[in-house]
Coordinates of C-alpha atoms and ligand atoms in Angstrom, one line a residue:
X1 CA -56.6 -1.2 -18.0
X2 CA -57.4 1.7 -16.0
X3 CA -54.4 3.8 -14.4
X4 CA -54.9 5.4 -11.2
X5 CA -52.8 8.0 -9.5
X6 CA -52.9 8.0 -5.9
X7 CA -51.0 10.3 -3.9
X8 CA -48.3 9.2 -1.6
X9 CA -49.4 7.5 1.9
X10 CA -49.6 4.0 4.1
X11 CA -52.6 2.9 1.6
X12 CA -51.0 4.1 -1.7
X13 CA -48.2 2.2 -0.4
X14 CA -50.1 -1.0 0.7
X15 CA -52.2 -1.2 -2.7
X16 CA -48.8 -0.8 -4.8
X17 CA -47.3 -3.3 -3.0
X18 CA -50.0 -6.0 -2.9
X19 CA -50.3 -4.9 -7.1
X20 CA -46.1 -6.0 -7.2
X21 CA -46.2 -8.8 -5.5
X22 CA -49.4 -9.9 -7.8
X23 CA -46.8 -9.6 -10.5
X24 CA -47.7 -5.9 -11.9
X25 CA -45.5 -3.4 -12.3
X26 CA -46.0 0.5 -10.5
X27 CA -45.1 3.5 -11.1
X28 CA -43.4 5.4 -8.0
X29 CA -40.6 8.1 -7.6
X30 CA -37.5 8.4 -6.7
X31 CA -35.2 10.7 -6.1
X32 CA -33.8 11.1 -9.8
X33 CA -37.1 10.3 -12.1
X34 CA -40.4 8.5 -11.2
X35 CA -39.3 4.1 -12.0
X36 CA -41.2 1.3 -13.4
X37 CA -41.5 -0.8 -10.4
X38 CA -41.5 -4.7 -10.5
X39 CA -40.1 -8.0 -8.3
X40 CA -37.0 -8.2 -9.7
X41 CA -37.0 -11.8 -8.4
X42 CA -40.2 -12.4 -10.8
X43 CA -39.2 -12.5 -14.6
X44 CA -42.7 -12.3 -15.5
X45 CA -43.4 -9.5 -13.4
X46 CA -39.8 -7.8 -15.2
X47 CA -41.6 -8.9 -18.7
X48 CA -44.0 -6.7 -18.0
X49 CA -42.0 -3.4 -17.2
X50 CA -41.1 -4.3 -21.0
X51 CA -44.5 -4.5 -22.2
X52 CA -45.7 -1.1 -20.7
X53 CA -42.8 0.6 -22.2
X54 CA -43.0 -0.9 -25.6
X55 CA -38.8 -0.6 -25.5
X56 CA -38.2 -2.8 -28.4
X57 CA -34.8 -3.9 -27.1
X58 CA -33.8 -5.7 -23.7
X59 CA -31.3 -3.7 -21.7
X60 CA -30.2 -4.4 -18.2
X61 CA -32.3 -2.9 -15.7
X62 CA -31.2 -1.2 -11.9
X63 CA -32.1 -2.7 -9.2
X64 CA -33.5 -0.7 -6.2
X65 CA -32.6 -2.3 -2.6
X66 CA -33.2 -0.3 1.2
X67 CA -29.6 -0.7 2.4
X68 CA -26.2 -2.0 1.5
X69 CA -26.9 -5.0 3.6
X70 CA -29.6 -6.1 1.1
X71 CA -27.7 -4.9 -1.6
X72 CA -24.3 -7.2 -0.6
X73 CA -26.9 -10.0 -0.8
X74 CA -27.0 -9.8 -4.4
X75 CA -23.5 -7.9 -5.8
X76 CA -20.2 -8.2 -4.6
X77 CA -18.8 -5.4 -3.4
X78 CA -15.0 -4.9 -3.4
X79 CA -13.7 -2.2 -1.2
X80 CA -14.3 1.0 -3.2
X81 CA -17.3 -0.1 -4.5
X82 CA -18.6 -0.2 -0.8
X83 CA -16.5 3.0 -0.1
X84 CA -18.2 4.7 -2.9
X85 CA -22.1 2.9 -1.2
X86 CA -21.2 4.3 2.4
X87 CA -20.5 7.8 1.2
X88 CA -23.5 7.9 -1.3
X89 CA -26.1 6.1 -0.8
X90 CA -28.7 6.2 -0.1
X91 CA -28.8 8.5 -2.8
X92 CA -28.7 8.8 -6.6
X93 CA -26.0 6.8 -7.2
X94 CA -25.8 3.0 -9.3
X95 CA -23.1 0.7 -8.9
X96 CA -22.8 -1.8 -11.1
X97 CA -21.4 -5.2 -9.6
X98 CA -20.4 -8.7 -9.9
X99 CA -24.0 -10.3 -9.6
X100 CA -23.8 -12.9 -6.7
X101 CA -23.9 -16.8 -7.2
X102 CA -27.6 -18.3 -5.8
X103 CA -29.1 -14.7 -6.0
X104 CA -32.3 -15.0 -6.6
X105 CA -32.6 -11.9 -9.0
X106 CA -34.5 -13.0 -12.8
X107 CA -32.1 -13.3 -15.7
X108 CA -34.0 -10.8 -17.3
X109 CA -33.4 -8.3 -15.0
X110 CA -29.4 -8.6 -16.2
X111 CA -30.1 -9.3 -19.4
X112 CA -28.7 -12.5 -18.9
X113 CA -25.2 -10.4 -17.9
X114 CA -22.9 -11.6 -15.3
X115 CA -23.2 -8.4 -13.3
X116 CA -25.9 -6.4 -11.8
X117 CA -26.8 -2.3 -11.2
X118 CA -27.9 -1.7 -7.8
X119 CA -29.3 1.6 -5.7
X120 CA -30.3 2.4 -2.7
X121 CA -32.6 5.1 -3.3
X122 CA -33.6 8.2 -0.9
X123 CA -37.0 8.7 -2.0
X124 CA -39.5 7.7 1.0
X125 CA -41.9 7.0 -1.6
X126 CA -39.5 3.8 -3.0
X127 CA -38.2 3.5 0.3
X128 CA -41.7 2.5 1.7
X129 CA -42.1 0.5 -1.2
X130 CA -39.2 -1.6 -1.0
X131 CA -40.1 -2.2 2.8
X132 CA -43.6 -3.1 2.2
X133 CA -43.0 -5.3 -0.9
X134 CA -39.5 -7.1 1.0
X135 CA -38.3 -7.9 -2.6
X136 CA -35.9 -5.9 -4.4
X137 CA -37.4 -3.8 -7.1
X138 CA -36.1 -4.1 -11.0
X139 CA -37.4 -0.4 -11.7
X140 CA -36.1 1.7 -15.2
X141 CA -37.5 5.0 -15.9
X142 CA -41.5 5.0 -16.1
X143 CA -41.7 6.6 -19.8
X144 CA -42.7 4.2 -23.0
X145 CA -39.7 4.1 -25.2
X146 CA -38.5 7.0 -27.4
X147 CA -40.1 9.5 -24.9
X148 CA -38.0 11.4 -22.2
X149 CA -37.3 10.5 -18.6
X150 CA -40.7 11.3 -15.9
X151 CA -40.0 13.9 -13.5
X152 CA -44.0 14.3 -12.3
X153 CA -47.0 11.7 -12.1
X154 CA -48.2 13.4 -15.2
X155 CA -45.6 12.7 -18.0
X156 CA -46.0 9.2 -16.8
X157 CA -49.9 8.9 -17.2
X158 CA -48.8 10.5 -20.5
X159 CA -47.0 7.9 -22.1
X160 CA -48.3 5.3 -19.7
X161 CA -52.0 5.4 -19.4
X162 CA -54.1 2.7 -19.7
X163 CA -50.4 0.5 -20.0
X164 CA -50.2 0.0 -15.9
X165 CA -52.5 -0.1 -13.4
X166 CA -50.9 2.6 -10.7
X167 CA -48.7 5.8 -10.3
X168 CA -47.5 6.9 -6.9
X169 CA -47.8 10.5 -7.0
X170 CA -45.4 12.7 -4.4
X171 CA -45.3 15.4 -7.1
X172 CA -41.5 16.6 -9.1
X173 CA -38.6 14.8 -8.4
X174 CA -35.7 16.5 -6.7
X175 CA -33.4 15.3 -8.8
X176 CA -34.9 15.3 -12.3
X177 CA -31.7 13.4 -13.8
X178 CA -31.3 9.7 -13.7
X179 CA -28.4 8.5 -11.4
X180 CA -25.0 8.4 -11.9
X181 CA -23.5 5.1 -12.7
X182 CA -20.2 3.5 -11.9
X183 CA -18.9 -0.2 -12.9
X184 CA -16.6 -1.7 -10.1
X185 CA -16.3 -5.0 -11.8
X186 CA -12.7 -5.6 -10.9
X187 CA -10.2 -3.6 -12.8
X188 CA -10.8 -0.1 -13.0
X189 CA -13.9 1.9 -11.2
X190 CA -15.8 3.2 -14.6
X191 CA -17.9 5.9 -14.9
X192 CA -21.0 4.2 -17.0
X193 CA -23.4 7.7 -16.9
X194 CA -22.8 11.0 -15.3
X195 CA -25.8 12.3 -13.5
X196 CA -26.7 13.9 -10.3
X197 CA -23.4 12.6 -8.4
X198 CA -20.1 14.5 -9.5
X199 CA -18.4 11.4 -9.4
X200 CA -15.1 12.2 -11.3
X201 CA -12.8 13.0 -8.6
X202 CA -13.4 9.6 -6.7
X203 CA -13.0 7.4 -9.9
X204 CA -9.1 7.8 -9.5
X205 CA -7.1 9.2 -12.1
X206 CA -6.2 5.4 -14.0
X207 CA -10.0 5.6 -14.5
X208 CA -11.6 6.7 -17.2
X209 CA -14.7 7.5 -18.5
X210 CA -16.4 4.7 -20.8
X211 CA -18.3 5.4 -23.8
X212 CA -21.9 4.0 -24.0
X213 CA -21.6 1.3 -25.0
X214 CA -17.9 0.2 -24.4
X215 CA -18.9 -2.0 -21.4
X216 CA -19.7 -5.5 -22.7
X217 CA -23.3 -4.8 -21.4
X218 CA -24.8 -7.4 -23.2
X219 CA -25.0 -11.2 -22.7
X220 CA -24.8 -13.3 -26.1
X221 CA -24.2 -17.0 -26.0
X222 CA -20.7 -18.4 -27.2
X223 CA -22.3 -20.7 -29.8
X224 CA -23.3 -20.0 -33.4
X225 CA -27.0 -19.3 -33.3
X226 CA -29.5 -19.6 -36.2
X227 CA -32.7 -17.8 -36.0
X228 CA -36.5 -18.7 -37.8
X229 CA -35.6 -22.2 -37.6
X230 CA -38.8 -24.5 -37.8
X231 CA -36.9 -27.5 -37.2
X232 CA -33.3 -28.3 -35.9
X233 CA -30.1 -30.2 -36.9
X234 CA -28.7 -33.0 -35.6
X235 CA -26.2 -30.6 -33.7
X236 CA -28.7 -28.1 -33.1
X237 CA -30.0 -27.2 -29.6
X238 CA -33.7 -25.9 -30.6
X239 CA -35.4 -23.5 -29.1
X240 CA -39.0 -23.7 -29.7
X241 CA -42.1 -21.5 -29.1
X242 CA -45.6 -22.1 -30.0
X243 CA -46.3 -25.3 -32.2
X244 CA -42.5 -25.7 -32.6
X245 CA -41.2 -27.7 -30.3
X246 CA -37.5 -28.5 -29.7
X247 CA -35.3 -28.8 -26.4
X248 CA -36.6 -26.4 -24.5
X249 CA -39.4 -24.4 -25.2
X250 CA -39.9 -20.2 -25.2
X251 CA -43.7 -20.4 -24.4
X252 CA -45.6 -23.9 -25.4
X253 CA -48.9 -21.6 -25.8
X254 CA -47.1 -18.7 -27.9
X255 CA -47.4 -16.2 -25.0
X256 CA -44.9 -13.3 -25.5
X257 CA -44.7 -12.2 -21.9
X258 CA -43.5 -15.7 -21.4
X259 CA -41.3 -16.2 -23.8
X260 CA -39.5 -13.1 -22.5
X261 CA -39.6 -14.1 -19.2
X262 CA -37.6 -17.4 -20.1
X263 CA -35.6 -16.2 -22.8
X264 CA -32.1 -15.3 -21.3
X265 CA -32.5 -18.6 -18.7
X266 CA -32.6 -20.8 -22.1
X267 CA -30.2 -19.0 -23.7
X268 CA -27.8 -19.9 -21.3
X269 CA -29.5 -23.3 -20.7
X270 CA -28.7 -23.6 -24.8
X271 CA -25.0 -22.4 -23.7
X272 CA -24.2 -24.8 -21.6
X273 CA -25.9 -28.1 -23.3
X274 CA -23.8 -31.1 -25.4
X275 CA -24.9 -29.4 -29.0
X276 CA -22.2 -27.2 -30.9
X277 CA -25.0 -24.9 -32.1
X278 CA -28.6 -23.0 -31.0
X279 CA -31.5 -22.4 -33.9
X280 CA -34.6 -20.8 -32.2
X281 CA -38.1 -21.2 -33.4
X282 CA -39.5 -18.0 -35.5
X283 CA -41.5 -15.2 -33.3
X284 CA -43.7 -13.1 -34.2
X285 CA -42.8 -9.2 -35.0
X286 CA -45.4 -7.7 -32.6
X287 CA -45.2 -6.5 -28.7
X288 CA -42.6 -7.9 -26.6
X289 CA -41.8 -10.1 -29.7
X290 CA -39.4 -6.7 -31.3
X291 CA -37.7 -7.1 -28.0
X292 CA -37.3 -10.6 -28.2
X293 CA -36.1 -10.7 -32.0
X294 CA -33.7 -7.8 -31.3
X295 CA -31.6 -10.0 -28.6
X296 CA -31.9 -12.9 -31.0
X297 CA -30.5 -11.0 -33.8
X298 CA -27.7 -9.4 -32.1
X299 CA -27.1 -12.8 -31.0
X300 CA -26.7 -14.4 -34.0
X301 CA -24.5 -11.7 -35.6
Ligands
TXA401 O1 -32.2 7.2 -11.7 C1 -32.3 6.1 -12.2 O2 -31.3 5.4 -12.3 C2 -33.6 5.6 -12.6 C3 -34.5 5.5 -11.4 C4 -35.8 4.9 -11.7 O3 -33.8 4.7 -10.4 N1 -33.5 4.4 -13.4 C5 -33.0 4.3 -14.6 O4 -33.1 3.1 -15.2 O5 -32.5 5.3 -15.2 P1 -32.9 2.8 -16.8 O6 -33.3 1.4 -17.0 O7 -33.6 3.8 -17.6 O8 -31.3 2.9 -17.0 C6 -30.5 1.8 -16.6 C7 -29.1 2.0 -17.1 C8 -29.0 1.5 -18.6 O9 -28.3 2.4 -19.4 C9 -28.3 0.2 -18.4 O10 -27.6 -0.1 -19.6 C10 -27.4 0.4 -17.2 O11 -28.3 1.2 -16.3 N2 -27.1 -0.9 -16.5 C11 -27.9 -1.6 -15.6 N3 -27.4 -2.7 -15.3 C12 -26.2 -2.8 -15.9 C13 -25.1 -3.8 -16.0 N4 -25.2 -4.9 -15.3 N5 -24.1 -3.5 -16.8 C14 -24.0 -2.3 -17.5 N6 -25.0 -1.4 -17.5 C15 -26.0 -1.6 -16.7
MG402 MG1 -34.5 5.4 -19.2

């Protein structure tokens, strides 16, 4: 694949958008770091993000929205979380919040996690983005794995080129620091990662700063779970992928961009069925499959 840079106007705008909504992911800044753009209601599209970055693990990604309207569509906001929204955004600020029943946000995108990180971000470049596309944006930072945060269209073609098919280019970020984040999950407002927002003062004196980490910021199902299993038990809720069948199937064809797409869904899925246990067909060791394996290890720990 070829990766263009454009600079930053209504037709750079238009083709990005008409790329996301195609299910591709973009590169674009923002006010803190140039993002990964995808439709964070696709999980495909979110599969993706993971491919181009090679990240070998799944993590749960921000989600970029124009206003707190849209935002309150998808998190629940108690009243300092949207105290903390008025005074900040938009701006380079994340607050992580319940994630809304019937949103139509991909499991992926969470992780599979009950909650959800959400920005409004200042940056016309993702602002006119989010209003062309009209879908929120799942969007991490636009480096491959292992390599440091993108502050200029160039360290992105750097470790990116050839892996996506666009960067946005409106020159260095402002900012040049990933957003602060805060949980307001009930309890407590936590301070998840400083960054550009001084946030201290405002997150109350009962409230602490958590260490990476410490937040239960990943989804695991509440069964045993078995993992390389070509065929299942009698009280086994298989998983299959490929030529292994079972319950439910990863990817009938062995695709790995679909088999993370549908992972978390049939996790849960797994979760919720009559069987006491979950054994998941083996996948392969290669591309998004390291991702894949990694969740399904730490799940079965
Ligand atoms: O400035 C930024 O925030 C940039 C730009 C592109 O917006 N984005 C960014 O994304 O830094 P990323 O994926 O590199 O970092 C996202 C962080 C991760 O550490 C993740 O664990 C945390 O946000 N996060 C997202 N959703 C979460 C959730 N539901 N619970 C806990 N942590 C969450
Ligand atoms: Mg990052």
């Amino acid at each position: 694949m070829e990766t263009r840079i454009l600079p930053l106007n209504a037709d750079s705008i238009a083709e990005a958008a008409q790329l996301i909504l195609a299910g591709q992911v973009v590169a674009v800044p923002t006010e803190t770091v140039y993002g990964l753009a995808a439709d964070a209601t696709s999980s495909e599209a979110v599969a993706r993000i993971y491919e181009a970055k090679r990240r070998p693990a799944f993590n749960p990604l921000i989600v970029h929205v124009p206003d707190l309207a849209a935002a309150e569509q998808i998190g629940k906001f108690d009243d300092r979380a949207e105290a903390l929204a008025s005074r900040h955004w938009p701006g380079p600020l994340t607050l992580v919040v319940p994630l809304r029943a019937g949103s139509r946000i991909a499991s992926i995108v969470t992780a599979g996690l009950p909650t959800i990180g959400l920005r409004v971000p200042e940056h016309p470049a993702i602002q006119q983005l989010l209003r062309a596309v009209g879908r929120p944006l799942a969007a991490p930072s636009a480096n491959a794995s292992g390599s440091i945060s993108p502050t200029r269209a160039e360290h992105v073609l750097k470790s990116l080129d050839g892996r996506i098919p666009l960067i946005i280019d409106a020159g260095a970020t402002e900012r040049g620091l990933e957003s602060t984040i805060v949980a307001a999950t009930g309890g407590p407002l936590r301070l998840l990662r400083p960054g550009p927002i001084a946030i201290e003062a405002e997150v109350g004196s009962a409230d602490r700063i958590e260490a990476p980490g410490q937040l239960a910021s990943h989804y695991a199902p509440s069964k045993p779970l078995r993992t390389g299993a070509v065929d299942a038990a009698d009280d086994e809720y298989m998983i299959g992928f490929g030529e292994i069948t079972g319950d439910a199937s990863l990817s009938p064809s062995g695709n790995l961009v679909e088999a993370a797409a549908r992972l978390f869904d049939l996790l849960h899925q797994a979760d919720a069925s009559a069987k006491p246990r979950i054994a998941v067909a083996p996948i392969p060791e290669e591309g998004l499959g390291a991702a894949i394996n990694d969740r399904l290890r730490r799940a079965s720990a």
